[in-house]
XYZ file of C-alpha atoms in Angstrom:
665
model
C 34.107 12.799 31.357
C 34.349 13.381 35.065
C 32.477 11.152 37.809
C 30.470 13.253 40.326
C 29.268 10.489 42.749
C 28.426 6.785 43.200
C 25.401 5.773 45.199
C 25.242 2.197 46.497
C 22.089 0.721 48.186
C 22.457 -2.732 49.761
C 25.385 -3.592 47.617
C 28.131 -5.923 48.794
C 29.276 -4.564 52.394
C 27.273 -1.329 51.954
C 24.112 -1.666 53.814
C 21.369 0.776 53.375
C 21.739 3.754 50.840
C 25.189 5.417 50.926
C 26.208 8.225 48.375
C 29.902 8.744 47.945
C 30.617 12.117 46.480
C 33.960 12.183 44.288
C 33.724 15.660 42.942
C 36.900 17.288 42.229
C 37.493 20.820 43.840
C 39.245 23.843 42.637
C 41.780 25.920 44.406
C 42.196 29.029 42.413
C 42.577 28.200 38.870
C 44.081 24.883 39.856
C 41.863 21.668 39.903
C 42.855 18.974 42.568
C 42.673 15.886 40.599
C 42.903 13.147 43.455
C 40.138 11.524 45.494
C 41.793 9.618 48.173
C 39.712 6.687 49.697
C 41.240 4.499 52.309
C 40.030 1.173 53.465
C 41.531 -1.847 55.050
C 41.466 -5.166 53.460
C 37.951 -6.442 53.127
C 36.218 -3.138 53.795
C 34.698 -2.515 50.341
C 37.333 -0.903 48.151
C 37.127 -3.509 45.377
C 33.166 -3.193 45.630
C 33.665 0.442 44.689
C 35.576 -0.341 41.494
C 33.261 -3.139 40.750
C 30.108 -1.096 41.296
C 31.355 1.527 38.678
C 32.060 -1.151 36.002
C 28.612 -2.828 36.833
C 26.761 0.579 36.374
C 28.301 1.176 33.004
C 28.552 -2.295 31.375
C 26.207 -4.763 33.260
C 26.907 -8.231 32.269
C 30.015 -7.309 30.226
C 31.656 -6.070 33.279
C 31.616 -9.539 34.740
C 32.884 -11.304 31.490
C 32.378 -11.256 27.743
C 31.003 -14.690 27.644
C 29.022 -14.835 30.787
C 25.674 -16.776 30.593
C 22.604 -15.008 31.834
C 22.174 -17.666 34.507
C 25.839 -16.919 36.042
C 25.088 -13.052 35.792
C 21.926 -13.455 37.697
C 23.680 -15.680 40.420
C 26.246 -12.957 40.407
C 23.728 -10.154 41.143
C 21.988 -12.031 43.746
C 25.421 -12.567 45.577
C 26.125 -8.940 45.476
C 22.886 -8.098 47.527
C 24.055 -7.089 51.108
C 23.618 -9.919 53.918
C 23.201 -8.492 57.368
C 24.275 -9.725 60.760
C 21.153 -11.799 60.865
C 22.369 -13.629 57.781
C 19.338 -12.298 56.081
C 19.741 -10.591 52.638
C 17.489 -7.670 51.336
C 15.661 -8.498 48.123
C 16.658 -5.398 46.334
C 19.878 -3.843 45.457
C 21.033 -0.790 43.277
C 23.988 1.296 42.092
C 23.719 4.689 40.623
C 26.846 6.607 38.854
C 26.600 10.281 38.196
C 29.121 11.759 35.708
C 29.653 14.642 33.586
C 30.478 14.126 29.718
C 31.211 16.866 27.253
C 29.482 16.402 23.669
C 30.235 18.983 20.857
C 31.838 21.335 23.595
C 28.718 21.190 25.635
C 28.954 19.623 29.037
C 26.060 17.349 30.085
C 25.350 15.604 33.380
C 24.253 11.720 33.076
C 22.999 9.536 35.795
C 23.183 5.692 35.072
C 21.163 3.816 37.598
C 20.950 -0.122 37.705
C 18.933 -1.943 40.222
C 17.714 -5.672 40.657
C 15.053 -7.328 42.687
C 15.111 -11.091 43.546
C 11.573 -12.644 43.303
C 11.480 -16.101 44.359
C 14.112 -17.837 41.999
C 14.091 -14.972 39.452
C 16.336 -11.812 39.233
C 14.604 -8.786 37.668
C 17.199 -6.103 36.472
C 16.468 -2.727 35.223
C 18.549 0.145 33.705
C 17.648 3.901 33.939
C 19.618 6.648 32.144
C 18.969 10.457 32.657
C 20.608 13.180 30.997
C 20.518 16.766 32.500
C 17.848 15.594 35.133
C 15.564 14.078 32.736
C 14.904 10.502 31.276
C 17.175 9.965 28.060
C 14.844 9.839 25.352
C 17.193 10.487 22.444
C 17.472 6.808 21.678
C 15.252 3.923 22.521
C 15.603 2.522 26.110
C 16.720 -1.014 24.556
C 19.677 0.908 23.099
C 20.761 2.432 26.295
C 23.376 -0.056 26.993
C 24.904 0.282 23.600
C 25.201 4.103 23.986
C 26.987 3.807 27.323
C 29.489 1.438 25.656
C 30.020 3.975 22.862
C 30.717 6.731 25.676
C 33.169 4.727 27.182
C 34.108 1.552 25.307
C 34.522 -1.438 27.444
C 37.864 -2.365 25.978
C 39.225 1.187 26.640
C 37.944 1.164 30.184
C 40.277 -1.460 31.197
C 43.003 1.165 30.793
C 41.550 3.618 33.089
C 39.543 1.467 35.685
C 42.014 -1.161 37.036
C 43.130 -2.842 40.234
C 46.323 -4.464 41.614
C 45.417 -7.639 39.761
C 45.436 -5.967 36.314
C 48.739 -4.420 37.224
C 50.157 -7.707 38.203
C 48.947 -9.438 35.051
C 50.828 -7.143 32.938
C 53.811 -7.236 35.379
C 54.144 -10.997 35.184
C 53.122 -11.349 31.437
C 56.946 -11.629 30.440
C 56.673 -14.620 28.004
C 53.974 -14.254 25.648
C 52.688 -10.735 25.756
C 49.049 -11.759 25.879
C 47.765 -9.187 28.406
C 49.750 -6.430 26.549
C 48.384 -7.580 23.249
C 44.707 -7.531 24.819
C 45.352 -3.998 26.050
C 46.614 -2.643 22.769
C 43.831 -4.263 20.707
C 41.286 -2.812 23.184
C 42.799 0.627 22.820
C 42.723 0.577 19.157
C 39.627 -1.282 18.596
C 41.486 -3.797 16.634
C 39.026 -6.623 18.049
C 36.416 -5.131 15.519
C 38.737 -5.542 12.592
C 39.855 -9.013 13.580
C 36.147 -10.177 13.643
C 35.389 -8.645 10.302
C 38.266 -10.387 8.937
C 37.167 -13.530 10.389
C 33.644 -13.225 8.817
C 35.335 -12.475 5.440
C 37.341 -15.611 5.716
C 34.369 -17.668 6.402
C 32.505 -15.891 3.491
C 35.494 -17.019 1.163
C 35.510 -20.529 2.592
C 32.033 -21.154 1.738
C 32.120 -19.564 -1.845
C 35.654 -19.925 -3.188
C 36.966 -23.164 -4.824
C 39.677 -23.965 -2.373
C 41.923 -26.851 -2.381
C 39.952 -29.661 -0.576
C 42.729 -30.228 1.769
C 42.978 -26.622 2.813
C 39.187 -26.139 3.049
C 38.729 -29.317 5.251
C 41.824 -28.017 7.463
C 40.096 -24.454 7.880
C 36.938 -26.074 8.673
C 38.651 -28.394 11.379
C 40.283 -25.273 12.788
C 36.897 -23.553 13.049
C 35.248 -26.238 14.527
C 37.892 -26.851 17.134
C 38.088 -23.253 18.023
C 34.210 -23.391 18.683
C 34.387 -26.472 20.565
C 37.264 -25.144 22.730
C 35.222 -21.875 23.365
C 32.030 -23.911 24.276
C 34.158 -25.912 26.628
C 35.593 -22.845 28.069
C 32.210 -21.335 28.782
C 31.122 -24.676 30.352
C 34.055 -24.807 32.590
C 33.609 -21.059 33.481
C 29.931 -21.996 34.444
C 31.045 -24.923 36.581
C 33.736 -22.651 38.313
C 30.991 -20.083 39.031
C 28.685 -22.875 40.430
C 31.576 -24.177 42.451
C 32.328 -20.743 43.948
C 28.832 -20.326 44.888
C 28.662 -23.871 46.331
C 31.954 -23.131 48.340
C 30.496 -19.895 49.675
C 27.301 -21.688 50.904
C 29.437 -24.566 52.455
C 31.499 -22.058 54.243
C 28.565 -20.494 55.938
C 27.236 -23.929 56.739
C 30.616 -24.638 58.424
C 30.375 -21.534 60.363
C 26.845 -22.327 61.760
C 28.011 -25.895 62.582
C 30.829 -24.382 64.608
C 28.583 -22.016 66.481
C 26.237 -25.022 67.367
C 29.078 -27.096 68.592
C 30.361 -24.453 70.829
C 26.822 -23.618 72.092
C 26.427 -27.321 73.030
C 29.454 -27.317 74.949
C 31.354 -29.109 72.478
C 34.623 -27.257 73.194
C 34.240 -28.374 76.951
C 33.469 -31.828 76.004
C 36.811 -32.118 74.052
C 38.641 -31.112 77.288
C 36.357 -33.066 79.599
C 39.282 -35.346 80.637
C 41.421 -32.467 81.571
C 38.666 -30.757 83.570
C 37.954 -33.838 85.625
C 41.909 -34.209 86.370
C 41.930 -30.737 87.325
C 38.934 -31.231 89.517
C 40.273 -34.289 91.317
C 43.677 -32.291 92.141
C 41.556 -29.356 93.431
C 39.481 -31.649 95.756
C 42.731 -33.157 97.130
C 44.199 -29.515 97.684
C 41.028 -28.537 99.467
C 41.144 -31.602 101.787
C 44.686 -30.620 102.627
C 43.704 -26.958 103.136
C 40.839 -27.972 105.498
C 43.480 -29.998 107.586
C 45.531 -26.822 107.870
C 42.397 -24.949 108.890
C 41.706 -27.469 111.841
C 45.143 -27.270 112.986
C 45.126 -23.469 113.243
C 41.764 -23.280 114.631
C 42.809 -25.482 117.543
C 45.599 -22.873 118.471
C 45.308 -19.244 117.609
C 43.161 -18.847 114.558
C 39.892 -19.066 116.612
C 40.508 -15.639 117.834
C 40.348 -14.427 114.093
C 36.696 -15.271 114.163
C 35.848 -13.339 117.345
C 37.730 -10.003 117.229
C 35.526 -8.175 119.703
C 35.836 -10.927 122.252
C 39.745 -10.786 121.844
C 39.775 -7.056 122.208
C 37.590 -7.122 125.366
C 39.939 -9.997 126.810
C 42.938 -8.074 126.100
C 41.424 -5.119 127.954
C 40.495 -7.014 130.791
C 43.891 -8.598 131.238
C 45.331 -5.153 130.896
C 43.243 -4.078 133.879
C 44.492 -7.086 135.916
C 48.169 -6.062 135.514
C 47.537 -2.866 137.703
C 45.833 -5.101 140.644
C 47.885 -6.670 143.410
C 48.481 -10.386 143.406
C 46.358 -11.138 146.595
C 43.549 -8.907 145.675
C 43.634 -10.373 142.057
C 43.455 -14.021 143.350
C 40.769 -13.282 145.928
C 38.751 -11.270 143.408
C 38.887 -14.054 140.744
C 37.998 -16.619 143.490
C 34.937 -14.654 144.693
C 33.753 -14.035 141.267
C 34.005 -17.435 140.083
C 32.617 -18.793 143.592
C 29.588 -16.406 143.298
C 29.052 -17.078 139.713
C 28.941 -20.836 140.182
C 26.923 -20.672 143.662
C 24.304 -18.507 141.877
C 24.050 -20.846 138.883
C 21.519 -23.642 138.662
C 22.119 -27.212 139.457
C 22.521 -28.183 135.891
C 25.194 -25.651 135.276
C 26.993 -26.681 138.566
C 26.980 -30.225 137.473
C 28.482 -29.400 134.071
C 31.625 -28.045 135.907
C 33.203 -31.464 136.390
C 36.828 -32.385 137.532
C 37.704 -32.664 133.716
C 36.708 -29.051 133.204
C 38.673 -27.957 136.382
C 41.812 -29.807 135.000
C 41.279 -27.977 131.619
C 41.123 -24.757 133.493
C 44.265 -25.567 135.332
C 46.093 -26.165 131.976
C 44.962 -22.791 130.920
C 46.118 -21.047 133.990
C 49.516 -22.836 133.749
C 49.828 -21.593 130.099
C 48.967 -17.961 131.330
C 51.765 -18.285 133.910
C 49.368 -19.026 137.183
C 50.288 -21.852 139.414
C 46.702 -22.930 140.124
C 43.408 -21.123 139.606
C 42.064 -21.954 142.827
C 45.441 -21.537 144.787
C 44.920 -18.446 147.022
C 48.548 -17.523 146.450
C 48.747 -17.506 142.556
C 50.382 -14.684 140.905
C 47.666 -12.826 138.942
C 49.808 -9.981 137.785
C 52.170 -12.411 135.975
C 49.214 -14.520 134.533
C 47.626 -11.378 132.947
C 51.043 -10.365 131.342
C 51.491 -13.757 129.780
C 48.144 -13.991 128.615
C 48.401 -10.632 127.011
C 51.584 -11.824 125.239
C 49.948 -14.753 123.775
C 46.878 -12.936 122.470
C 48.875 -10.203 120.806
C 51.098 -12.617 119.249
C 48.233 -13.762 116.899
C 48.812 -10.638 114.727
C 52.039 -12.358 113.466
C 49.938 -15.042 111.891
C 47.093 -12.727 110.494
C 48.881 -12.741 107.064
C 49.270 -16.354 107.117
C 45.429 -16.855 107.656
C 44.519 -14.351 105.178
C 46.664 -15.968 102.428
C 45.202 -19.315 103.439
C 41.646 -17.794 103.164
C 42.186 -16.369 99.808
C 43.680 -19.691 98.338
C 40.838 -21.648 99.887
C 38.104 -19.353 98.184
C 40.012 -19.753 94.842
C 39.875 -23.643 94.984
C 36.399 -23.778 96.061
C 35.234 -21.356 93.359
C 37.381 -23.202 90.589
C 35.672 -26.553 91.694
C 32.350 -24.972 91.240
C 33.165 -23.601 87.827
C 34.297 -27.060 86.720
C 31.216 -28.546 88.042
C 28.891 -26.226 86.126
C 30.925 -26.615 82.911
C 30.689 -30.477 83.321
C 26.848 -30.330 83.969
C 26.620 -28.490 80.493
C 28.147 -31.088 78.563
C 25.654 -33.292 76.319
C 28.146 -35.822 75.157
C 25.727 -37.488 72.800
C 24.824 -34.120 71.174
C 28.359 -32.893 71.178
C 29.388 -36.030 69.437
C 26.786 -35.458 66.886
C 27.570 -31.859 66.227
C 31.350 -32.715 65.936
C 30.665 -35.111 63.186
C 28.513 -32.575 61.559
C 31.363 -29.929 61.886
C 34.070 -32.466 60.558
C 31.631 -33.437 57.654
C 31.194 -29.604 56.676
C 34.837 -28.923 56.711
C 35.539 -31.975 54.559
C 33.006 -30.828 52.158
C 34.699 -27.557 51.849
C 38.125 -29.128 51.280
C 36.556 -31.244 48.588
C 35.021 -28.304 46.798
C 38.246 -26.482 46.962
C 39.943 -29.475 45.589
C 37.499 -29.466 42.705
C 37.940 -25.695 42.069
C 41.727 -26.062 41.880
C 41.167 -28.711 39.241
C 38.843 -26.480 37.272
C 41.355 -23.598 37.506
C 44.194 -25.913 35.895
C 41.595 -27.011 33.217
C 40.809 -23.282 32.477
C 44.503 -22.371 31.984
C 44.833 -25.314 29.711
C 41.856 -24.396 27.539
C 42.958 -20.961 27.239
C 46.346 -21.945 26.007
C 44.790 -24.148 23.315
C 42.373 -21.569 22.184
C 45.394 -19.041 21.664
C 47.115 -21.879 19.506
C 43.974 -22.481 17.450
C 43.459 -18.957 17.003
C 47.094 -18.417 15.672
C 46.636 -21.289 13.226
C 43.321 -19.789 12.074
C 45.093 -16.329 11.419
C 47.624 -18.143 9.247
C 45.026 -19.839 7.170
C 43.054 -16.312 7.008
C 46.350 -14.798 5.601
C 46.831 -17.559 3.117
C 43.098 -17.143 1.797
C 43.918 -13.548 0.877
C 46.661 -14.735 -1.420
C 44.370 -16.910 -3.182
C 43.371 -16.482 -6.850
C 39.554 -15.206 -6.702
C 37.437 -16.515 -9.605
C 34.657 -13.857 -9.376
C 34.577 -10.205 -8.844
C 32.916 -10.444 -5.525
C 35.436 -12.971 -4.367
C 38.260 -10.721 -5.560
C 36.646 -8.071 -3.839
C 36.268 -9.843 -0.686
C 39.797 -10.964 -0.823
C 41.038 -7.439 -1.538
C 39.109 -5.984 1.531
C 40.514 -8.923 3.688
C 44.011 -8.233 2.369
C 43.433 -4.387 3.057
C 42.205 -4.961 6.503
C 45.233 -7.132 7.300
C 47.425 -4.313 6.063
C 45.469 -1.732 7.791
C 45.703 -3.588 11.029
C 49.269 -3.998 10.860
C 50.053 -0.340 9.873
C 47.772 0.913 12.614
C 49.383 -1.614 15.215
C 52.849 -0.374 14.094
C 51.936 3.199 14.288
C 50.517 3.037 17.756
C 53.215 0.603 18.972
C 55.788 3.334 18.052
C 53.764 6.202 19.733
C 53.404 3.706 22.795
C 57.129 3.077 22.859
C 57.830 6.697 22.871
C 55.319 7.424 25.683
C 56.314 4.286 27.930
C 60.053 5.286 27.947
C 58.824 8.758 29.341
C 56.522 7.381 31.837
C 58.865 4.369 33.036
C 61.771 6.872 33.617
C 59.649 9.232 35.500
C 58.520 6.260 38.006
C 61.745 3.984 38.264
C 64.196 5.111 41.095
C 67.184 4.522 38.789
C 67.761 7.691 36.848
C 67.659 7.171 33.051
C 67.410 3.507 33.490
C 65.941 2.905 30.042
C 66.679 5.019 27.009
C 64.425 3.132 24.644
C 62.202 0.437 24.299
C 61.032 -2.167 21.568
C 57.863 -3.662 21.399
C 57.296 -6.505 18.772
C 54.435 -5.656 16.521
C 53.256 -9.255 16.392
C 54.035 -10.905 19.743
C 54.017 -7.635 21.680
C 56.882 -8.821 23.797
C 58.761 -5.826 25.291
C 62.467 -5.245 25.421
C 64.123 -2.532 27.461
C 67.279 -0.949 26.200
C 69.784 1.063 28.101
C 71.715 4.080 26.709
C 74.636 1.951 25.929
C 72.314 -0.273 23.841
C 72.250 -3.237 26.262
C 69.035 -5.062 26.364
C 67.301 -5.652 29.707
C 64.975 -8.843 29.572
C 61.907 -8.202 31.717
C 62.494 -11.451 33.611
C 65.487 -9.726 35.157
C 63.606 -6.998 36.679
C 62.712 -7.177 40.466
C 59.161 -7.556 41.665
C 58.826 -3.902 42.357
C 60.473 -2.948 38.992
C 57.933 -5.078 37.251
C 55.009 -3.463 39.074
C 56.441 0.030 38.064
C 56.727 -1.342 34.497
C 53.184 -2.210 34.578
C 51.868 1.075 35.876
C 54.097 2.861 33.336
C 52.526 0.769 30.500
C 49.006 1.578 31.705
C 49.855 5.292 31.783
C 51.326 5.207 28.362
C 48.475 3.330 26.879
C 46.088 5.913 28.291
C 48.394 8.788 26.890
C 48.378 6.919 23.440
C 44.556 6.658 23.453
C 44.179 10.359 23.295
C 41.001 9.996 25.503
C 40.211 11.999 28.478
C 38.598 9.784 31.188
C 39.017 9.394 34.933
C 41.367 6.985 36.466
C 40.185 4.522 39.154
C 42.706 2.412 40.757
C 42.421 -0.145 43.500
C 45.552 -1.093 45.840
C 48.094 -0.177 43.311
C 51.136 -0.090 45.587
C 51.134 -3.332 47.368
C 54.532 -4.739 45.937
C 56.446 -1.524 45.938
C 58.958 -0.098 48.259
C 59.135 3.169 49.646
C 61.157 5.005 46.854
C 58.828 3.523 44.124
C 55.756 4.426 46.079
C 56.817 7.866 46.414
C 57.550 8.227 42.746
C 54.052 6.729 41.823
C 52.280 9.107 44.396
C 54.083 12.308 43.416
C 54.335 11.811 39.443
C 51.708 9.384 38.389
C 48.660 10.075 40.739
C 49.194 13.816 40.204
C 49.524 13.823 36.369
C 47.930 10.811 34.970
C 44.359 12.466 34.540
C 42.230 15.213 35.593
C 40.475 12.988 38.068
C 42.297 10.101 39.936
C 40.239 8.051 42.545
C 42.747 6.173 44.499
C 41.484 3.177 46.718
C 44.244 2.431 49.058
C 44.948 0.558 52.385
C 46.783 2.244 55.196
C 49.981 0.484 54.538
C 50.157 1.557 51.047
C 49.663 5.127 51.655
C 50.297 6.043 54.950
C 49.813 9.281 56.960
C 53.222 10.739 55.501
C 52.436 9.926 51.980
C 48.905 11.124 52.435
C 50.277 14.561 53.446
C 52.614 14.679 50.376
C 49.488 14.169 48.270
C 47.539 16.780 50.323
C 48.027 19.832 47.699
C 46.530 17.533 45.076
C 43.588 15.867 46.956
C 40.082 17.154 46.606
C 38.717 14.846 49.128
C 39.876 12.442 51.889
C 37.257 9.479 52.338
C 37.512 6.293 54.398
C 35.814 2.923 54.278
C 35.165 1.864 57.945
C 34.048 -1.921 58.116
C 31.817 -2.511 61.416
C 32.328 -6.199 62.097
C 29.515 -6.394 64.746
C 27.118 -5.049 62.072
C 28.799 -6.714 58.995
C 28.701 -3.513 56.926
C 30.805 -0.795 55.596
C 30.374 3.000 56.370
C 31.820 5.767 54.362
C 33.411 8.432 56.483
C 35.286 11.728 56.006
C 39.166 11.554 56.565
C 42.019 9.234 55.919
C 44.067 7.022 58.080
C 45.733 9.682 59.962
C 45.726 11.027 63.555
C 43.445 14.093 64.305
C 46.337 16.388 64.037
C 47.537 15.290 60.695
C 43.858 15.093 59.523
C 43.462 18.752 60.490
C 46.690 19.508 58.545
C 45.441 17.698 55.606
C 42.064 19.400 55.689
C 43.936 22.693 55.825
C 45.664 22.186 52.514
C 42.429 21.759 50.924
């Protein structure tokens, strides 16, 4: 199987219709197996993997026991929501892939779409083979056909994310996740269901000891009750997740309304009023400084042309004799005052003449009307005073800037205070606190349900083990009739077959795992062999000297390598040729382990490897190392202002590095 493209329409963060081409390319006789897709957290990498699973398996991709109602809610939640908070009523995904049958390569196109009409969700599935609608089997059997092409259990070994790796890495105590992976790989779950059905058949028709029969019925009843309770809790959890998502959107809107109504300002109202009072006091002090400066020399800054003319006139007076200056000044003043009207003459009082005398004294004159005044000295002194105003120009400029800043800040605070609607802000604050409280309560309820789920899952595993013991006991009972004897023999044969099959595959898995693990771990020949228990599936690592290494002693990075090596070994043991899709696999690995995974795992694990990575997992240097094996470099760019993700060419590198990578293709 080889995936050719994935087309998303209004799915998750992908707005509109976007086609992602993931065909592998050849360079000579060598096929480059890797499609490197970069995306930062929250950009839609998980949605890519989720879409592939959903296209192939529908409801089964979300969970084996998911109710139709929960599935419909899930489909509706995956429809893209735009920046205006409005969702489209339709979404679709289409997966195009090649699959060889009897040595002939065929192209399949699986399209799954759904439309929300009122409260109903209508889903449709279309399967095309070689460009035409697939008619070899009835339409209602298409889903079963797809599961036969790539069994759901086996797909978990080829399509996985960092969470799957972590589950296997941390599953050191009971081996449940590894057991599930091996059973899915071998299809043993079908054998187990058949044995259970035979056990029920024997329980109904065989003359059991009354105590054994009652105990078996209790176990079966308890198992059914626990599964029903588990399904109910899962439904409640899904409802709470939907409720929490809705509450968070309401809280965001409440925060926006609170801010728009000036709520943030209202909270700081007292601080703003205090700042305003301080600024008003400072402005009064600045006005006092201005009045003091204006009574001296600052007035000349307001009339620069007049100041310039006066300086020029006084400069001219410096070249005139004392007698001529005095006489000329007296004559001009006398002529001007004599030609003035009576009202003007009356305005020149004794007080004015006294002030004029003070000015002439400041300028160095004895008296304005004294015929013997020294005009030359007066002009020189006046020029010195006027030219001295330049020393205070920078002081006046700084004062003006500060005064303008204070005045503008007072105006800004006044405008902000006018916006405050305390009644409305108080109401919106209560609304915001209420929504946040509702979110916290829902999160608390969700946490309680999570703990309840874990408890139920543990109880179910205990009951199933007890059930297994009873089924084995049934096989050993004497059968009274030929049919009962045959059923018992079949059940016993199935048990032996299951045991032999598991033992054989586990031995193959042990051999494959040692090779894969040592290729990825940075410690050379760290493990010489491994022992996997056929019953509990607990794994024990063994060194060359025979020392056992408990998995609990491995570092976090080594556990991650262990999980990746186990998935690689399981894929090898399956004997199937499927693409690998892995989402964010390197988050907890150091640089050496990352290099080993990149150079040895990605390049060898399959004929097609689609890697969904962040820019910190596979950086520019590592992307260059992968270059010779990469058919395409793609990038998922999330646009916050539009709340959507766009698929772009290239990876998280500079232009120069990107050119170098493209050259390697």
